[in-house]
C-alpha cells in the first residue's frame, strides 16, 4: 500500500504544546476570502483589518491588496508587525475586520476574541475538521453561528515555516466567516455554505513565494 510521505500538513498534525504553530498561508488563499468579502462590500479599500497572528506577514500582504489599512501582530517576533499576545486585551483601536490563520490549538479562543473586538466581521482559515466535534459545537458554533463557511475545492498547501510554490497537502481547509454588523448578527441566521471554485492560478501573483520583509 502506498503511503503519503509528503512534508505537507495532515489533518492529524500534532504540534508540541509550547509550539507557536507557524504555518504561513499561501497568499492566493487569503485573496480568495477577500474576493468573497468584496462581493458584499465593494468599498473594502476604505476598511481597516487586523491580522493578529501574522507570522512573517504572508496573510497581511494579501490583505493589503484589498483593505485600506492592515495592522499586523503576533505573539512571537518574526520581524513583521507588533509583538503581542492576541488573547490578552490591549489598547488597539477598533478594526472593521479581524482575519487570520490562527494557531490550531488556540483557534477557538481566537474566534471568541475576534468576534468580541471586530466591528464588521472576522474570519479564520482552519482545517475543515475544525467544524466537527461535540465540545466545539457546544462552546462555539451553537453560541456564535458563522455567517458563511467557504470550503476550498483546491488544496491549500501549508508547510511549517514556509510557503512553497510546489507544495502539496492531504488536508482540506476552509474559511469560516462571522459578520458582526447589527443587521447581520453573529448569533442568528443560517450560515451560507460556499464552495470556493478553483482560483489559485487566477489569484497568484509574481513574488508571492519570495521571502517577506
Ligand atoms: C498558523 S500560523 C499563521 C501565520 C499567519 N497568520 C499566516 O497565515 O501566514 C499561526 C501564528 O500564530 C502565532 N501565535 C500563536 N499564539 C499566538 C497568540 N497567543 N497571539 C498571537 N499570535 C499567536 C504564531 O506565532 C504563528 O505565527
PDB file of C-alpha atoms and ligand atoms in Angstrom:
ATOM      1  CA  UNK A   1       0.000   0.000   0.000  1.00  0.00           C
ATOM      2  CA  UNK A   2       1.394   3.414  -0.899  1.00  0.00           C
ATOM      3  CA  UNK A   3       1.963   5.922   1.862  1.00  0.00           C
ATOM      4  CA  UNK A   4       1.836   9.707   1.700  1.00  0.00           C
ATOM      5  CA  UNK A   5       5.338  10.710   2.731  1.00  0.00           C
ATOM      6  CA  UNK A   6       4.969  14.383   1.847  1.00  0.00           C
ATOM      7  CA  UNK A   7       6.018  17.026   4.379  1.00  0.00           C
ATOM      8  CA  UNK A   8       2.650  18.632   3.876  1.00  0.00           C
ATOM      9  CA  UNK A   9       0.361  19.133   6.806  1.00  0.00           C
ATOM     10  CA  UNK A  10      -2.006  16.267   7.548  1.00  0.00           C
ATOM     11  CA  UNK A  11      -5.329  16.576   9.363  1.00  0.00           C
ATOM     12  CA  UNK A  12      -3.871  14.705  12.329  1.00  0.00           C
ATOM     13  CA  UNK A  13      -0.954  17.106  12.642  1.00  0.00           C
ATOM     14  CA  UNK A  14       0.209  17.357  16.232  1.00  0.00           C
ATOM     15  CA  UNK A  15       2.252  20.295  17.464  1.00  0.00           C
ATOM     16  CA  UNK A  16       4.116  20.431  20.775  1.00  0.00           C
ATOM     17  CA  UNK A  17       2.058  22.330  23.334  1.00  0.00           C
ATOM     18  CA  UNK A  18       4.610  25.116  23.522  1.00  0.00           C
ATOM     19  CA  UNK A  19       4.890  25.442  19.714  1.00  0.00           C
ATOM     20  CA  UNK A  20       3.947  28.726  18.052  1.00  0.00           C
ATOM     21  CA  UNK A  21       2.420  26.642  15.253  1.00  0.00           C
ATOM     22  CA  UNK A  22       3.838  28.818  12.474  1.00  0.00           C
ATOM     23  CA  UNK A  23       2.356  27.635   9.180  1.00  0.00           C
ATOM     24  CA  UNK A  24       2.204  30.595   6.772  1.00  0.00           C
ATOM     25  CA  UNK A  25      -0.706  30.892   4.364  1.00  0.00           C
ATOM     26  CA  UNK A  26      -0.161  30.988   0.590  1.00  0.00           C
ATOM     27  CA  UNK A  27      -1.252  34.468  -0.493  1.00  0.00           C
ATOM     28  CA  UNK A  28      -3.796  33.277  -3.044  1.00  0.00           C
ATOM     29  CA  UNK A  29      -5.808  31.569  -0.287  1.00  0.00           C
ATOM     30  CA  UNK A  30      -6.243  34.877   1.552  1.00  0.00           C
ATOM     31  CA  UNK A  31      -7.164  36.659  -1.680  1.00  0.00           C
ATOM     32  CA  UNK A  32      -9.924  34.059  -2.180  1.00  0.00           C
ATOM     33  CA  UNK A  33     -11.539  35.209   1.084  1.00  0.00           C
ATOM     34  CA  UNK A  34     -11.119  38.879   0.153  1.00  0.00           C
ATOM     35  CA  UNK A  35     -12.806  38.305  -3.201  1.00  0.00           C
ATOM     36  CA  UNK A  36     -15.777  36.844  -1.296  1.00  0.00           C
ATOM     37  CA  UNK A  37     -15.991  39.781   1.133  1.00  0.00           C
ATOM     38  CA  UNK A  38     -15.552  42.230  -1.741  1.00  0.00           C
ATOM     39  CA  UNK A  39     -18.732  40.933  -3.400  1.00  0.00           C
ATOM     40  CA  UNK A  40     -20.792  42.189  -0.441  1.00  0.00           C
ATOM     41  CA  UNK A  41     -18.652  45.223   0.324  1.00  0.00           C
ATOM     42  CA  UNK A  42     -17.232  46.994  -2.736  1.00  0.00           C
ATOM     43  CA  UNK A  43     -15.664  49.715  -0.556  1.00  0.00           C
ATOM     44  CA  UNK A  44     -13.268  47.365   1.211  1.00  0.00           C
ATOM     45  CA  UNK A  45     -10.420  49.746   0.354  1.00  0.00           C
ATOM     46  CA  UNK A  46     -11.826  52.148   2.951  1.00  0.00           C
ATOM     47  CA  UNK A  47     -11.754  49.487   5.698  1.00  0.00           C
ATOM     48  CA  UNK A  48      -9.183  48.555   8.350  1.00  0.00           C
ATOM     49  CA  UNK A  49      -8.181  44.984   9.075  1.00  0.00           C
ATOM     50  CA  UNK A  50      -6.162  43.374  11.897  1.00  0.00           C
ATOM     51  CA  UNK A  51      -4.090  40.236  11.293  1.00  0.00           C
ATOM     52  CA  UNK A  52      -3.477  39.175  14.941  1.00  0.00           C
ATOM     53  CA  UNK A  53      -1.264  36.105  14.344  1.00  0.00           C
ATOM     54  CA  UNK A  54       0.679  37.461  11.390  1.00  0.00           C
ATOM     55  CA  UNK A  55       3.838  35.337  11.475  1.00  0.00           C
ATOM     56  CA  UNK A  56       6.094  36.652   8.733  1.00  0.00           C
ATOM     57  CA  UNK A  57       3.269  38.657   7.175  1.00  0.00           C
ATOM     58  CA  UNK A  58       2.115  36.418   4.336  1.00  0.00           C
ATOM     59  CA  UNK A  59      -1.564  36.914   5.070  1.00  0.00           C
ATOM     60  CA  UNK A  60      -1.053  40.609   5.813  1.00  0.00           C
ATOM     61  CA  UNK A  61       0.485  41.133   2.367  1.00  0.00           C
ATOM     62  CA  UNK A  62      -2.526  39.632   0.629  1.00  0.00           C
ATOM     63  CA  UNK A  63      -4.956  41.580   2.845  1.00  0.00           C
ATOM     64  CA  UNK A  64      -3.138  44.753   1.794  1.00  0.00           C
ATOM     65  CA  UNK A  65      -4.249  44.129  -1.780  1.00  0.00           C
ATOM     66  CA  UNK A  66      -7.876  44.655  -0.692  1.00  0.00           C
ATOM     67  CA  UNK A  67      -8.066  46.655   2.554  1.00  0.00           C
ATOM     68  CA  UNK A  68      -7.113  50.289   3.094  1.00  0.00           C
ATOM     69  CA  UNK A  69      -5.101  49.606   6.255  1.00  0.00           C
ATOM     70  CA  UNK A  70      -3.585  46.396   7.631  1.00  0.00           C
ATOM     71  CA  UNK A  71      -2.392  46.165  11.247  1.00  0.00           C
ATOM     72  CA  UNK A  72      -0.258  43.084  11.955  1.00  0.00           C
ATOM     73  CA  UNK A  73       0.755  41.500  15.249  1.00  0.00           C
ATOM     74  CA  UNK A  74       1.964  38.173  16.597  1.00  0.00           C
ATOM     75  CA  UNK A  75       2.926  36.740  19.973  1.00  0.00           C
ATOM     76  CA  UNK A  76       6.317  35.781  18.558  1.00  0.00           C
ATOM     77  CA  UNK A  77       8.747  38.215  16.925  1.00  0.00           C
ATOM     78  CA  UNK A  78       9.194  37.161  13.275  1.00  0.00           C
ATOM     79  CA  UNK A  79      10.358  40.630  12.266  1.00  0.00           C
ATOM     80  CA  UNK A  80       6.948  41.618  10.935  1.00  0.00           C
ATOM     81  CA  UNK A  81       4.336  43.650  12.809  1.00  0.00           C
ATOM     82  CA  UNK A  82       3.857  44.329  16.507  1.00  0.00           C
ATOM     83  CA  UNK A  83       4.707  41.716  19.133  1.00  0.00           C
ATOM     84  CA  UNK A  84       1.683  40.948  21.301  1.00  0.00           C
ATOM     85  CA  UNK A  85      -0.411  38.057  22.509  1.00  0.00           C
ATOM     86  CA  UNK A  86      -3.840  38.411  20.935  1.00  0.00           C
ATOM     87  CA  UNK A  87      -5.531  36.586  23.800  1.00  0.00           C
ATOM     88  CA  UNK A  88      -4.641  39.359  26.243  1.00  0.00           C
ATOM     89  CA  UNK A  89      -6.571  42.611  25.831  1.00  0.00           C
ATOM     90  CA  UNK A  90      -4.531  45.520  24.517  1.00  0.00           C
ATOM     91  CA  UNK A  91      -5.172  49.122  23.606  1.00  0.00           C
ATOM     92  CA  UNK A  92      -5.563  48.716  19.839  1.00  0.00           C
ATOM     93  CA  UNK A  93      -8.173  50.883  18.142  1.00  0.00           C
ATOM     94  CA  UNK A  94     -11.268  49.247  16.650  1.00  0.00           C
ATOM     95  CA  UNK A  95     -10.805  47.397  13.381  1.00  0.00           C
ATOM     96  CA  UNK A  96     -13.527  46.723  10.831  1.00  0.00           C
ATOM     97  CA  UNK A  97     -12.301  43.195  10.178  1.00  0.00           C
ATOM     98  CA  UNK A  98     -10.042  40.768  12.046  1.00  0.00           C
ATOM     99  CA  UNK A  99      -8.715  37.986   9.850  1.00  0.00           C
ATOM    100  CA  UNK A 100      -6.135  35.284  10.498  1.00  0.00           C
ATOM    101  CA  UNK A 101      -4.947  31.722  10.232  1.00  0.00           C
ATOM    102  CA  UNK A 102      -4.783  31.120  13.999  1.00  0.00           C
ATOM    103  CA  UNK A 103      -2.607  28.640  15.863  1.00  0.00           C
ATOM    104  CA  UNK A 104      -4.747  25.499  15.722  1.00  0.00           C
ATOM    105  CA  UNK A 105      -4.538  24.788  19.445  1.00  0.00           C
ATOM    106  CA  UNK A 106      -5.868  28.267  20.309  1.00  0.00           C
ATOM    107  CA  UNK A 107      -8.262  28.695  17.376  1.00  0.00           C
ATOM    108  CA  UNK A 108     -11.455  28.635  19.421  1.00  0.00           C
ATOM    109  CA  UNK A 109     -10.158  31.215  21.902  1.00  0.00           C
ATOM    110  CA  UNK A 110      -9.071  33.351  18.964  1.00  0.00           C
ATOM    111  CA  UNK A 111     -12.579  33.249  17.465  1.00  0.00           C
ATOM    112  CA  UNK A 112     -14.243  34.464  20.659  1.00  0.00           C
ATOM    113  CA  UNK A 113     -11.728  37.299  20.984  1.00  0.00           C
ATOM    114  CA  UNK A 114     -12.076  38.201  17.301  1.00  0.00           C
ATOM    115  CA  UNK A 115     -15.876  38.363  17.387  1.00  0.00           C
ATOM    116  CA  UNK A 116     -15.766  40.446  20.558  1.00  0.00           C
ATOM    117  CA  UNK A 117     -13.416  43.012  19.011  1.00  0.00           C
ATOM    118  CA  UNK A 118     -14.301  43.240  15.301  1.00  0.00           C
ATOM    119  CA  UNK A 119     -16.673  45.956  14.124  1.00  0.00           C
ATOM    120  CA  UNK A 120     -17.859  44.378  10.873  1.00  0.00           C
ATOM    121  CA  UNK A 121     -16.651  40.814  10.834  1.00  0.00           C
ATOM    122  CA  UNK A 122     -13.941  38.278  11.285  1.00  0.00           C
ATOM    123  CA  UNK A 123     -12.695  35.185   9.508  1.00  0.00           C
ATOM    124  CA  UNK A 124     -10.359  32.304  10.257  1.00  0.00           C
ATOM    125  CA  UNK A 125      -8.651  29.856   7.948  1.00  0.00           C
ATOM    126  CA  UNK A 126      -8.730  26.404   9.516  1.00  0.00           C
ATOM    127  CA  UNK A 127      -8.623  22.745   8.675  1.00  0.00           C
ATOM    128  CA  UNK A 128     -12.135  21.712   7.704  1.00  0.00           C
ATOM    129  CA  UNK A 129     -12.108  19.207  10.578  1.00  0.00           C
ATOM    130  CA  UNK A 130     -12.390  22.238  12.868  1.00  0.00           C
ATOM    131  CA  UNK A 131     -16.113  22.220  12.035  1.00  0.00           C
ATOM    132  CA  UNK A 132     -16.717  18.912  13.791  1.00  0.00           C
ATOM    133  CA  UNK A 133     -16.669  17.948  17.446  1.00  0.00           C
ATOM    134  CA  UNK A 134     -19.347  17.994  20.119  1.00  0.00           C
ATOM    135  CA  UNK A 135     -17.305  20.098  22.504  1.00  0.00           C
ATOM    136  CA  UNK A 136     -16.610  22.809  19.928  1.00  0.00           C
ATOM    137  CA  UNK A 137     -20.258  22.767  18.854  1.00  0.00           C
ATOM    138  CA  UNK A 138     -21.338  23.394  22.435  1.00  0.00           C
ATOM    139  CA  UNK A 139     -18.799  26.081  23.249  1.00  0.00           C
ATOM    140  CA  UNK A 140     -18.562  27.850  19.884  1.00  0.00           C
ATOM    141  CA  UNK A 141     -20.774  27.048  16.916  1.00  0.00           C
ATOM    142  CA  UNK A 142     -24.088  26.719  18.781  1.00  0.00           C
ATOM    143  CA  UNK A 143     -23.472  30.048  20.505  1.00  0.00           C
ATOM    144  CA  UNK A 144     -21.797  32.068  17.794  1.00  0.00           C
ATOM    145  CA  UNK A 145     -23.070  30.920  14.447  1.00  0.00           C
ATOM    146  CA  UNK A 146     -20.869  31.692  11.476  1.00  0.00           C
ATOM    147  CA  UNK A 147     -22.264  33.724   8.613  1.00  0.00           C
ATOM    148  CA  UNK A 148     -20.509  31.660   5.962  1.00  0.00           C
ATOM    149  CA  UNK A 149     -18.294  28.651   5.514  1.00  0.00           C
ATOM    150  CA  UNK A 150     -16.092  28.841   2.432  1.00  0.00           C
ATOM    151  CA  UNK A 151     -14.716  25.447   1.509  1.00  0.00           C
ATOM    152  CA  UNK A 152     -11.698  25.350  -0.796  1.00  0.00           C
ATOM    153  CA  UNK A 153     -12.166  22.958  -3.693  1.00  0.00           C
ATOM    154  CA  UNK A 154      -8.432  23.138  -4.361  1.00  0.00           C
ATOM    155  CA  UNK A 155      -5.984  22.048  -1.710  1.00  0.00           C
ATOM    156  CA  UNK A 156      -4.113  24.812   0.154  1.00  0.00           C
ATOM    157  CA  UNK A 157      -0.584  23.552   0.833  1.00  0.00           C
ATOM    158  CA  UNK A 158       0.628  24.576   4.297  1.00  0.00           C
ATOM    159  CA  UNK A 159       4.160  23.870   5.439  1.00  0.00           C
ATOM    160  CA  UNK A 160       5.848  24.591   8.701  1.00  0.00           C
ATOM    161  CA  UNK A 161       7.748  27.862   8.489  1.00  0.00           C
ATOM    162  CA  UNK A 162       7.484  28.485   4.734  1.00  0.00           C
ATOM    163  CA  UNK A 163       5.198  28.857   1.729  1.00  0.00           C
ATOM    164  CA  UNK A 164       6.010  26.552  -1.153  1.00  0.00           C
ATOM    165  CA  UNK A 165       5.019  27.129  -4.739  1.00  0.00           C
ATOM    166  CA  UNK A 166       5.044  23.414  -5.466  1.00  0.00           C
ATOM    167  CA  UNK A 167       3.839  22.228  -2.080  1.00  0.00           C
ATOM    168  CA  UNK A 168       1.186  19.606  -1.550  1.00  0.00           C
ATOM    169  CA  UNK A 169      -1.130  18.573   1.221  1.00  0.00           C
ATOM    170  CA  UNK A 170      -3.612  15.880   2.182  1.00  0.00           C
ATOM    171  CA  UNK A 171      -5.541  18.309   4.375  1.00  0.00           C
ATOM    172  CA  UNK A 172      -8.713  20.215   3.471  1.00  0.00           C
ATOM    173  CA  UNK A 173      -9.063  23.839   4.562  1.00  0.00           C
ATOM    174  CA  UNK A 174     -11.934  26.296   4.777  1.00  0.00           C
ATOM    175  CA  UNK A 175     -12.597  29.873   5.773  1.00  0.00           C
ATOM    176  CA  UNK A 176     -15.170  30.457   8.495  1.00  0.00           C
ATOM    177  CA  UNK A 177     -16.705  33.930   8.487  1.00  0.00           C
ATOM    178  CA  UNK A 178     -18.661  35.730  11.203  1.00  0.00           C
ATOM    179  CA  UNK A 179     -20.235  39.041  10.214  1.00  0.00           C
ATOM    180  CA  UNK A 180     -20.849  41.252  13.211  1.00  0.00           C
ATOM    181  CA  UNK A 181     -22.741  44.152  11.725  1.00  0.00           C
ATOM    182  CA  UNK A 182     -26.010  44.849  13.532  1.00  0.00           C
ATOM    183  CA  UNK A 183     -28.169  43.834  10.588  1.00  0.00           C
ATOM    184  CA  UNK A 184     -26.304  40.517  10.217  1.00  0.00           C
ATOM    185  CA  UNK A 185     -25.829  39.395  13.836  1.00  0.00           C
ATOM    186  CA  UNK A 186     -23.427  36.562  14.523  1.00  0.00           C
ATOM    187  CA  UNK A 187     -25.823  34.849  16.874  1.00  0.00           C
ATOM    188  CA  UNK A 188     -28.624  34.154  14.413  1.00  0.00           C
ATOM    189  CA  UNK A 189     -29.330  33.022  10.880  1.00  0.00           C
ATOM    190  CA  UNK A 190     -28.260  30.087   8.797  1.00  0.00           C
ATOM    191  CA  UNK A 191     -24.638  30.045   7.644  1.00  0.00           C
ATOM    192  CA  UNK A 192     -24.074  30.138   3.885  1.00  0.00           C
ATOM    193  CA  UNK A 193     -22.151  27.132   2.606  1.00  0.00           C
ATOM    194  CA  UNK A 194     -19.950  28.250  -0.267  1.00  0.00           C
ATOM    195  CA  UNK A 195     -17.537  26.230  -2.359  1.00  0.00           C
ATOM    196  CA  UNK A 196     -14.565  28.329  -3.476  1.00  0.00           C
ATOM    197  CA  UNK A 197     -14.185  27.466  -7.141  1.00  0.00           C
ATOM    198  CA  UNK A 198     -10.674  26.771  -8.438  1.00  0.00           C
ATOM    199  CA  UNK A 199      -8.961  30.171  -8.209  1.00  0.00           C
ATOM    200  CA  UNK A 200      -5.316  29.563  -7.376  1.00  0.00           C
ATOM    201  CA  UNK A 201      -3.967  30.317 -10.844  1.00  0.00           C
ATOM    202  CA  UNK A 202      -6.062  33.469 -11.114  1.00  0.00           C
ATOM    203  CA  UNK A 203      -5.112  34.785  -7.660  1.00  0.00           C
ATOM    204  CA  UNK A 204      -1.390  34.026  -7.571  1.00  0.00           C
ATOM    205  CA  UNK A 205       0.915  37.000  -8.223  1.00  0.00           C
ATOM    206  CA  UNK A 206       4.595  37.272  -9.131  1.00  0.00           C
ATOM    207  CA  UNK A 207       6.613  37.469  -5.910  1.00  0.00           C
ATOM    208  CA  UNK A 208       4.108  35.541  -3.787  1.00  0.00           C
ATOM    209  CA  UNK A 209       6.709  32.912  -2.902  1.00  0.00           C
ATOM    210  CA  UNK A 210       9.579  35.301  -2.285  1.00  0.00           C
ATOM    211  CA  UNK A 211      10.666  35.995   1.290  1.00  0.00           C
ATOM    212  CA  UNK A 212       8.561  38.527   3.189  1.00  0.00           C
ATOM    213  CA  UNK A 213      10.219  41.524   4.801  1.00  0.00           C
TER     214      UNK A 213
HETATM  215  C1  LIG B   1      -0.678  29.017  11.535  1.00  0.00           C
HETATM  216  S1  LIG B   1       0.449  30.364  11.819  1.00  0.00           S
HETATM  217  C2  LIG B   1      -0.264  31.585  10.774  1.00  0.00           C
HETATM  218  C3  LIG B   1       0.625  32.734  10.399  1.00  0.00           C
HETATM  219  C4  LIG B   1      -0.072  33.807   9.537  1.00  0.00           C
HETATM  220  N1  LIG B   1      -1.372  34.150  10.085  1.00  0.00           N
HETATM  221  C5  LIG B   1      -0.262  33.324   8.122  1.00  0.00           C
HETATM  222  O1  LIG B   1      -1.363  32.881   7.811  1.00  0.00           O
HETATM  223  O2  LIG B   1       0.681  33.367   7.329  1.00  0.00           O
HETATM  224  C6  LIG B   1      -0.072  30.831  13.481  1.00  0.00           C
HETATM  225  C7  LIG B   1       0.612  32.032  14.078  1.00  0.00           C
HETATM  226  O3  LIG B   1       0.024  32.294  15.358  1.00  0.00           O
HETATM  227  C8  LIG B   1       1.014  32.866  16.192  1.00  0.00           C
HETATM  228  N2  LIG B   1       0.511  32.785  17.570  1.00  0.00           N
HETATM  229  C9  LIG B   1       0.479  31.692  18.383  1.00  0.00           C
HETATM  230  N3  LIG B   1      -0.099  32.012  19.561  1.00  0.00           N
HETATM  231  C10 LIG B   1      -0.434  33.342  19.488  1.00  0.00           C
HETATM  232  C11 LIG B   1      -1.079  34.261  20.382  1.00  0.00           C
HETATM  233  N4  LIG B   1      -1.499  33.874  21.597  1.00  0.00           N
HETATM  234  N5  LIG B   1      -1.264  35.541  19.969  1.00  0.00           N
HETATM  235  C12 LIG B   1      -0.842  35.937  18.755  1.00  0.00           C
HETATM  236  N6  LIG B   1      -0.241  35.121  17.864  1.00  0.00           N
HETATM  237  C13 LIG B   1      -0.037  33.838  18.224  1.00  0.00           C
HETATM  238  C14 LIG B   1       2.262  32.048  15.854  1.00  0.00           C
HETATM  239  O4  LIG B   1       3.447  32.709  16.249  1.00  0.00           O
HETATM  240  C15 LIG B   1       2.112  31.887  14.342  1.00  0.00           C
HETATM  241  O5  LIG B   1       2.782  32.917  13.669  1.00  0.00           O
END
